[in-house]
mmCIF file with all atom_site columns, C-alpha atoms in Angstrom:
data_model
loop_
_atom_site.group_PDB
_atom_site.id
_atom_site.type_symbol
_atom_site.label_atom_id
_atom_site.label_alt_id
_atom_site.label_comp_id
_atom_site.label_asym_id
_atom_site.label_entity_id
_atom_site.label_seq_id
_atom_site.pdbx_PDB_ins_code
_atom_site.Cartn_x
_atom_site.Cartn_y
_atom_site.Cartn_z
_atom_site.occupancy
_atom_site.B_iso_or_equiv
_atom_site.pdbx_formal_charge
_atom_site.auth_seq_id
_atom_site.auth_comp_id
_atom_site.auth_asym_id
_atom_site.auth_atom_id
_atom_site.pdbx_PDB_model_num
ATOM 1   C CA . MET A 1 1   ? 68.884  89.034  123.156 1.00 33.00 ? 1   MET A CA 1
ATOM 2   C CA . SER A 1 2   ? 71.767  87.478  125.132 1.00 33.00 ? 2   SER A CA 1
ATOM 3   C CA . LEU A 1 3   ? 75.693  87.532  124.619 1.00 34.00 ? 3   LEU A CA 1
ATOM 4   C CA . ALA A 1 4   ? 76.936  84.007  123.203 1.00 35.00 ? 4   ALA A CA 1
ATOM 5   C CA . LYS A 1 5   ? 80.152  84.650  123.235 1.00 33.00 ? 5   LYS A CA 1
ATOM 6   C CA . THR A 1 6   ? 83.372  86.930  121.932 1.00 32.00 ? 6   THR A CA 1
ATOM 7   C CA . GLU A 1 7   ? 86.174  86.350  119.492 1.00 34.00 ? 7   GLU A CA 1
ATOM 8   C CA . SER A 1 8   ? 89.106  88.550  118.460 1.00 33.00 ? 8   SER A CA 1
ATOM 9   C CA . ILE A 1 9   ? 89.196  88.884  114.394 1.00 36.00 ? 9   ILE A CA 1
ATOM 10  C CA . GLY A 1 10  ? 91.769  92.796  114.020 1.00 35.00 ? 10  GLY A CA 1
ATOM 11  C CA . TYR A 1 11  ? 89.142  94.239  116.595 1.00 34.00 ? 11  TYR A CA 1
ATOM 12  C CA . ASN A 1 12  ? 86.796  92.221  118.292 1.00 33.00 ? 12  ASN A CA 1
ATOM 13  C CA . THR A 1 13  ? 83.551  91.328  117.837 1.00 34.00 ? 13  THR A CA 1
ATOM 14  C CA . PHE A 1 14  ? 81.108  90.947  119.040 1.00 35.00 ? 14  PHE A CA 1
ATOM 15  C CA . ARG A 1 15  ? 78.206  87.987  118.391 1.00 36.00 ? 15  ARG A CA 1
ATOM 16  C CA . PHE A 1 16  ? 75.337  88.198  120.183 1.00 38.00 ? 16  PHE A CA 1
ATOM 17  C CA . LEU A 1 17  ? 72.565  85.178  119.514 1.00 34.00 ? 17  LEU A CA 1
ATOM 18  C CA . ALA A 1 18  ? 68.998  86.359  118.918 1.00 38.00 ? 18  ALA A CA 1
ATOM 19  C CA . GLY A 1 19  ? 67.186  82.878  118.519 1.00 38.00 ? 19  GLY A CA 1
ATOM 20  C CA . ASN A 1 20  ? 69.724  80.298  116.600 1.00 40.00 ? 20  ASN A CA 1
ATOM 21  C CA . ASN A 1 21  ? 71.473  83.470  114.336 1.00 43.00 ? 21  ASN A CA 1
ATOM 22  C CA . PHE A 1 22  ? 74.062  85.619  115.252 1.00 47.00 ? 22  PHE A CA 1
ATOM 23  C CA . LEU A 1 23  ? 74.680  88.615  114.623 1.00 48.00 ? 23  LEU A CA 1
ATOM 24  C CA . ASN A 1 24  ? 77.294  90.036  113.628 1.00 52.00 ? 24  ASN A CA 1
ATOM 25  C CA . LEU A 1 25  ? 77.617  93.911  114.616 1.00 50.00 ? 25  LEU A CA 1
ATOM 26  C CA . ASN A 1 26  ? 80.888  94.002  112.321 1.00 56.00 ? 26  ASN A CA 1
ATOM 27  C CA . TYR A 1 27  ? 79.003  93.772  109.659 1.00 55.00 ? 27  TYR A CA 1
ATOM 28  C CA . LEU A 1 28  ? 76.383  96.133  110.184 1.00 52.00 ? 28  LEU A CA 1
ATOM 29  C CA . LEU A 1 29  ? 78.641  98.894  111.154 1.00 57.00 ? 29  LEU A CA 1
ATOM 30  C CA . PHE A 1 30  ? 79.039  98.735  106.658 1.00 55.00 ? 30  PHE A CA 1
ATOM 31  C CA . ILE A 1 31  ? 76.873  96.800  105.475 1.00 62.00 ? 31  ILE A CA 1
ATOM 32  C CA . MET A 1 32  ? 75.304  99.263  101.876 1.00 67.00 ? 32  MET A CA 1
ATOM 33  C CA . LYS A 1 33  ? 78.387  100.813 103.378 1.00 88.00 ? 33  LYS A CA 1
ATOM 34  C CA . LYS A 1 34  ? 80.633  102.293 100.205 1.00 94.00 ? 34  LYS A CA 1
ATOM 35  C CA . ALA A 1 35  ? 84.766  102.148 100.086 1.00 95.00 ? 35  ALA A CA 1
ATOM 36  C CA . LEU A 1 36  ? 86.710  103.505 96.855  1.00 97.00 ? 36  LEU A CA 1
ATOM 37  C CA . LEU A 1 37  ? 89.815  101.217 97.012  1.00 96.00 ? 37  LEU A CA 1
ATOM 38  C CA . LEU A 1 38  ? 93.063  103.308 95.661  1.00 96.00 ? 38  LEU A CA 1
ATOM 39  C CA . ALA A 1 39  ? 94.786  99.492  94.148  1.00 95.00 ? 39  ALA A CA 1
ATOM 40  C CA . SER A 1 40  ? 98.279  99.817  92.974  1.00 87.00 ? 40  SER A CA 1
ATOM 41  C CA . GLY A 1 41  ? 98.536  95.708  91.740  1.00 81.00 ? 41  GLY A CA 1
ATOM 42  C CA . GLY A 1 42  ? 100.799 95.202  94.986  1.00 86.00 ? 42  GLY A CA 1
ATOM 43  C CA . ILE A 1 43  ? 99.687  92.091  97.145  1.00 88.00 ? 43  ILE A CA 1
ATOM 44  C CA . ASP A 1 44  ? 98.955  95.508  100.175 1.00 89.00 ? 44  ASP A CA 1
ATOM 45  C CA . SER A 1 45  ? 96.008  97.300  98.422  1.00 92.00 ? 45  SER A CA 1
ATOM 46  C CA . PRO A 1 46  ? 94.465  93.745  97.472  1.00 93.00 ? 46  PRO A CA 1
ATOM 47  C CA . VAL A 1 47  ? 94.377  92.048  101.018 1.00 93.00 ? 47  VAL A CA 1
ATOM 48  C CA . ALA A 1 48  ? 92.989  95.598  102.574 1.00 93.00 ? 48  ALA A CA 1
ATOM 49  C CA . GLY A 1 49  ? 89.606  95.380  99.765  1.00 94.00 ? 49  GLY A CA 1
ATOM 50  C CA . TYR A 1 50  ? 89.705  91.492  100.873 1.00 95.00 ? 50  TYR A CA 1
ATOM 51  C CA . LEU A 1 51  ? 89.442  93.389  104.429 1.00 93.00 ? 51  LEU A CA 1
ATOM 52  C CA . MET A 1 52  ? 87.171  95.223  103.124 1.00 93.00 ? 52  MET A CA 1
ATOM 53  C CA . VAL A 1 53  ? 85.053  93.133  101.081 1.00 93.00 ? 53  VAL A CA 1
ATOM 54  C CA . LYS A 1 54  ? 84.100  90.202  103.968 1.00 91.00 ? 54  LYS A CA 1
ATOM 55  C CA . ARG A 1 55  ? 83.387  93.037  105.974 1.00 89.00 ? 55  ARG A CA 1
ATOM 56  C CA . GLY A 1 56  ? 79.799  93.489  104.637 1.00 88.00 ? 56  GLY A CA 1
ATOM 57  C CA . LEU A 1 57  ? 81.952  97.135  102.224 1.00 92.00 ? 57  LEU A CA 1
ATOM 58  C CA . GLU A 1 58  ? 80.321  97.020  99.166  1.00 94.00 ? 58  GLU A CA 1
ATOM 59  C CA . VAL A 1 59  ? 84.466  97.797  97.096  1.00 96.00 ? 59  VAL A CA 1
ATOM 60  C CA . ILE A 1 60  ? 85.328  99.779  94.166  1.00 97.00 ? 60  ILE A CA 1
ATOM 61  C CA . GLY A 1 61  ? 88.070  99.846  93.242  1.00 96.00 ? 61  GLY A CA 1
ATOM 62  C CA . ILE A 1 62  ? 90.624  102.644 91.753  1.00 96.00 ? 62  ILE A CA 1
ATOM 63  C CA . HIS A 1 63  ? 94.051  102.289 90.212  1.00 94.00 ? 63  HIS A CA 1
ATOM 64  C CA . PHE A 1 64  ? 96.252  105.077 88.462  1.00 93.00 ? 64  PHE A CA 1
ATOM 65  C CA . ASP A 1 65  ? 97.592  103.662 84.958  1.00 91.00 ? 65  ASP A CA 1
ATOM 66  C CA . ASN A 1 66  ? 101.517 105.758 84.266  1.00 85.00 ? 66  ASN A CA 1
ATOM 67  C CA . ARG A 1 67  ? 101.701 104.683 81.042  1.00 85.00 ? 67  ARG A CA 1
ATOM 68  C CA . PRO A 1 68  ? 104.024 105.226 78.848  1.00 83.00 ? 68  PRO A CA 1
ATOM 69  C CA . LEU A 1 69  ? 106.388 105.747 81.637  1.00 82.00 ? 69  LEU A CA 1
ATOM 70  C CA . ILE A 1 70  ? 105.324 101.511 82.373  1.00 81.00 ? 70  ILE A CA 1
ATOM 71  C CA . ASP A 1 71  ? 103.316 99.302  80.543  1.00 84.00 ? 71  ASP A CA 1
ATOM 72  C CA . TYR A 1 72  ? 100.580 97.456  81.068  1.00 86.00 ? 72  TYR A CA 1
ATOM 73  C CA . LYS A 1 73  ? 101.362 94.433  83.233  1.00 90.00 ? 73  LYS A CA 1
ATOM 74  C CA . PRO A 1 74  ? 100.406 97.100  86.402  1.00 88.00 ? 74  PRO A CA 1
ATOM 75  C CA . LEU A 1 75  ? 96.705  97.385  85.309  1.00 90.00 ? 75  LEU A CA 1
ATOM 76  C CA . GLU A 1 76  ? 95.623  93.742  84.126  1.00 93.00 ? 76  GLU A CA 1
ATOM 77  C CA . LYS A 1 77  ? 97.691  92.560  87.303  1.00 94.00 ? 77  LYS A CA 1
ATOM 78  C CA . THR A 1 78  ? 95.367  94.756  89.316  1.00 93.00 ? 78  THR A CA 1
ATOM 79  C CA . LYS A 1 79  ? 92.078  93.986  87.389  1.00 94.00 ? 79  LYS A CA 1
ATOM 80  C CA . ARG A 1 80  ? 92.777  90.225  87.791  1.00 94.00 ? 80  ARG A CA 1
ATOM 81  C CA . LEU A 1 81  ? 93.292  90.685  91.652  1.00 94.00 ? 81  LEU A CA 1
ATOM 82  C CA . LEU A 1 82  ? 90.391  92.877  92.184  1.00 95.00 ? 82  LEU A CA 1
ATOM 83  C CA . ARG A 1 83  ? 88.035  90.626  90.112  1.00 95.00 ? 83  ARG A CA 1
ATOM 84  C CA . ARG A 1 84  ? 89.487  87.462  92.398  1.00 95.00 ? 84  ARG A CA 1
ATOM 85  C CA . ILE A 1 85  ? 88.431  89.679  96.104  1.00 94.00 ? 85  ILE A CA 1
ATOM 86  C CA . GLY A 1 86  ? 85.074  89.998  94.897  1.00 94.00 ? 86  GLY A CA 1
ATOM 87  C CA . VAL A 1 87  ? 85.421  94.157  92.900  1.00 95.00 ? 87  VAL A CA 1
ATOM 88  C CA . LYS A 1 88  ? 82.088  94.646  90.457  1.00 92.00 ? 88  LYS A CA 1
ATOM 89  C CA . LYS A 1 89  ? 84.329  98.184  89.514  1.00 96.00 ? 89  LYS A CA 1
ATOM 90  C CA . LEU A 1 90  ? 87.293  100.018 89.258  1.00 96.00 ? 90  LEU A CA 1
ATOM 91  C CA . TYR A 1 91  ? 88.023  102.434 87.793  1.00 96.00 ? 91  TYR A CA 1
ATOM 92  C CA . ALA A 1 92  ? 91.366  103.209 85.592  1.00 93.00 ? 92  ALA A CA 1
ATOM 93  C CA . ILE A 1 93  ? 92.779  107.288 86.007  1.00 93.00 ? 93  ILE A CA 1
ATOM 94  C CA . LYS A 1 94  ? 95.567  107.857 82.908  1.00 92.00 ? 94  LYS A CA 1
ATOM 95  C CA . HIS A 1 95  ? 98.346  109.378 85.649  1.00 90.00 ? 95  HIS A CA 1
ATOM 96  C CA . GLY A 1 96  ? 101.301 108.982 82.790  1.00 89.00 ? 96  GLY A CA 1
ATOM 97  C CA . LYS A 1 97  ? 101.166 113.023 82.298  1.00 90.00 ? 97  LYS A CA 1
ATOM 98  C CA . ILE A 1 98  ? 100.561 113.902 85.149  1.00 90.00 ? 98  ILE A CA 1
ATOM 99  C CA . GLN A 1 99  ? 103.886 111.681 86.581  1.00 90.00 ? 99  GLN A CA 1
ATOM 100 C CA . LEU A 1 100 ? 105.376 113.370 84.191  1.00 91.00 ? 100 LEU A CA 1
ATOM 101 C CA . GLU A 1 101 ? 104.553 116.709 84.792  1.00 91.00 ? 101 GLU A CA 1
ATOM 102 C CA . ILE A 1 102 ? 105.730 116.141 88.603  1.00 90.00 ? 102 ILE A CA 1
ATOM 103 C CA . ILE A 1 103 ? 108.794 115.129 86.837  1.00 90.00 ? 103 ILE A CA 1
ATOM 104 C CA . SER A 1 104 ? 109.611 117.805 85.269  1.00 93.00 ? 104 SER A CA 1
ATOM 105 C CA . HIS A 1 105 ? 108.413 120.234 88.458  1.00 93.00 ? 105 HIS A CA 1
ATOM 106 C CA . CYS A 1 106 ? 109.023 119.080 91.656  1.00 89.00 ? 106 CYS A CA 1
ATOM 107 C CA . PHE A 1 107 ? 112.213 118.598 93.144  1.00 90.00 ? 107 PHE A CA 1
ATOM 108 C CA . ARG A 1 108 ? 112.892 114.923 93.427  1.00 86.00 ? 108 ARG A CA 1
ATOM 109 C CA . ARG A 1 109 ? 112.281 114.831 97.007  1.00 84.00 ? 109 ARG A CA 1
ATOM 110 C CA . TYR A 1 110 ? 108.963 115.507 96.670  1.00 86.00 ? 110 TYR A CA 1
ATOM 111 C CA . GLN A 1 111 ? 107.991 113.895 94.112  1.00 85.00 ? 111 GLN A CA 1
ATOM 112 C CA . CYS A 1 112 ? 106.445 110.906 95.606  1.00 83.00 ? 112 CYS A CA 1
ATOM 113 C CA . VAL A 1 113 ? 105.086 113.255 98.221  1.00 86.00 ? 113 VAL A CA 1
ATOM 114 C CA . ILE A 1 114 ? 102.775 115.738 95.606  1.00 89.00 ? 114 ILE A CA 1
ATOM 115 C CA . CYS A 1 115 ? 102.671 112.035 93.401  1.00 88.00 ? 115 CYS A CA 1
ATOM 116 C CA . ARG A 1 116 ? 100.688 110.845 96.130  1.00 88.00 ? 116 ARG A CA 1
ATOM 117 C CA . ARG A 1 117 ? 98.611  114.301 96.811  1.00 91.00 ? 117 ARG A CA 1
ATOM 118 C CA . MET A 1 118 ? 97.360  114.031 93.515  1.00 93.00 ? 118 MET A CA 1
ATOM 119 C CA . MET A 1 119 ? 95.698  110.672 93.783  1.00 93.00 ? 119 MET A CA 1
ATOM 120 C CA . PHE A 1 120 ? 93.995  111.845 97.084  1.00 95.00 ? 120 PHE A CA 1
ATOM 121 C CA . ARG A 1 121 ? 92.440  114.261 95.746  1.00 95.00 ? 121 ARG A CA 1
ATOM 122 C CA . ILE A 1 122 ? 91.333  111.999 92.454  1.00 95.00 ? 122 ILE A CA 1
ATOM 123 C CA . ALA A 1 123 ? 90.171  110.151 94.536  1.00 96.00 ? 123 ALA A CA 1
ATOM 124 C CA . GLU A 1 124 ? 88.110  111.356 97.026  1.00 96.00 ? 124 GLU A CA 1
ATOM 125 C CA . LYS A 1 125 ? 85.665  113.476 93.510  1.00 96.00 ? 125 LYS A CA 1
ATOM 126 C CA . ILE A 1 126 ? 85.239  109.476 92.638  1.00 96.00 ? 126 ILE A CA 1
ATOM 127 C CA . ALA A 1 127 ? 84.261  109.069 95.930  1.00 97.00 ? 127 ALA A CA 1
ATOM 128 C CA . ARG A 1 128 ? 81.993  111.883 96.484  1.00 96.00 ? 128 ARG A CA 1
ATOM 129 C CA . LYS A 1 129 ? 80.995  110.673 93.197  1.00 97.00 ? 129 LYS A CA 1
ATOM 130 C CA . GLU A 1 130 ? 79.866  107.237 93.802  1.00 96.00 ? 130 GLU A CA 1
ATOM 131 C CA . LYS A 1 131 ? 78.575  108.119 97.172  1.00 95.00 ? 131 LYS A CA 1
ATOM 132 C CA . CYS A 1 132 ? 81.627  106.356 98.670  1.00 95.00 ? 132 CYS A CA 1
ATOM 133 C CA . ASP A 1 133 ? 82.061  106.324 102.861 1.00 94.00 ? 133 ASP A CA 1
ATOM 134 C CA . TYR A 1 134 ? 85.515  105.525 103.190 1.00 93.00 ? 134 TYR A CA 1
ATOM 135 C CA . LEU A 1 135 ? 88.897  105.347 101.378 1.00 94.00 ? 135 LEU A CA 1
ATOM 136 C CA . VAL A 1 136 ? 90.757  102.120 101.122 1.00 94.00 ? 136 VAL A CA 1
ATOM 137 C CA . THR A 1 137 ? 94.625  101.785 101.117 1.00 91.00 ? 137 THR A CA 1
ATOM 138 C CA . GLY A 1 138 ? 96.735  98.903  101.612 1.00 87.00 ? 138 GLY A CA 1
ATOM 139 C CA . GLU A 1 139 ? 99.907  101.764 103.652 1.00 81.00 ? 139 GLU A CA 1
ATOM 140 C CA . ASN A 1 140 ? 101.768 101.279 106.283 1.00 73.00 ? 140 ASN A CA 1
ATOM 141 C CA . LEU A 1 141 ? 104.160 103.723 107.871 1.00 62.00 ? 141 LEU A CA 1
ATOM 142 C CA . GLY A 1 142 ? 108.081 103.681 106.943 1.00 61.00 ? 142 GLY A CA 1
ATOM 143 C CA . GLN A 1 143 ? 107.377 101.434 104.549 1.00 64.00 ? 143 GLN A CA 1
ATOM 144 C CA . VAL A 1 144 ? 108.765 102.515 100.896 1.00 61.00 ? 144 VAL A CA 1
ATOM 145 C CA . ALA A 1 145 ? 108.454 105.681 99.037  1.00 58.00 ? 145 ALA A CA 1
ATOM 146 C CA . SER A 1 146 ? 106.269 107.407 99.773  1.00 54.00 ? 146 SER A CA 1
ATOM 147 C CA . GLN A 1 147 ? 105.695 106.742 102.664 1.00 55.00 ? 147 GLN A CA 1
ATOM 148 C CA . THR A 1 148 ? 108.450 106.449 104.817 1.00 59.00 ? 148 THR A CA 1
ATOM 149 C CA . LEU A 1 149 ? 108.738 109.431 107.752 1.00 57.00 ? 149 LEU A CA 1
ATOM 150 C CA . ASP A 1 150 ? 111.629 111.487 105.113 1.00 63.00 ? 150 ASP A CA 1
ATOM 151 C CA . ASN A 1 151 ? 109.355 111.357 102.368 1.00 58.00 ? 151 ASN A CA 1
ATOM 152 C CA . LEU A 1 152 ? 106.561 112.665 104.653 1.00 58.00 ? 152 LEU A CA 1
ATOM 153 C CA . THR A 1 153 ? 108.245 115.148 107.052 1.00 56.00 ? 153 THR A CA 1
#
């Protein structure tokens, strides 16, 4: 094998020439691997999921349905977005009652962090059941709600 070229796609991607076939090493790192995508119905998590699908992971979705606190629209939007990026399986978790318990028993300042903790605990159990290698989110520190530094400290 001889080095053909190097290109940058988020990380450095090395391609080696083997006859007429190019072999993407990043793809080999993810081949036959699974990821559980925590999908909110916003734009960040589907983009993160799409990038993982594009890299060769089998992505399974999980959405936390907050009814009766909200309507059915976020769940339907999540289903549409995940279908569009190639996710074939989605867990819809009834999270509204958990939210109500958190709201009624926790200080407002900690509600987002505790809610996120509950979501990750549930996601971890499903990831183990599905034999997933990764948890994927679209989170950014300092972005919104539970992701702000004030809320995390």
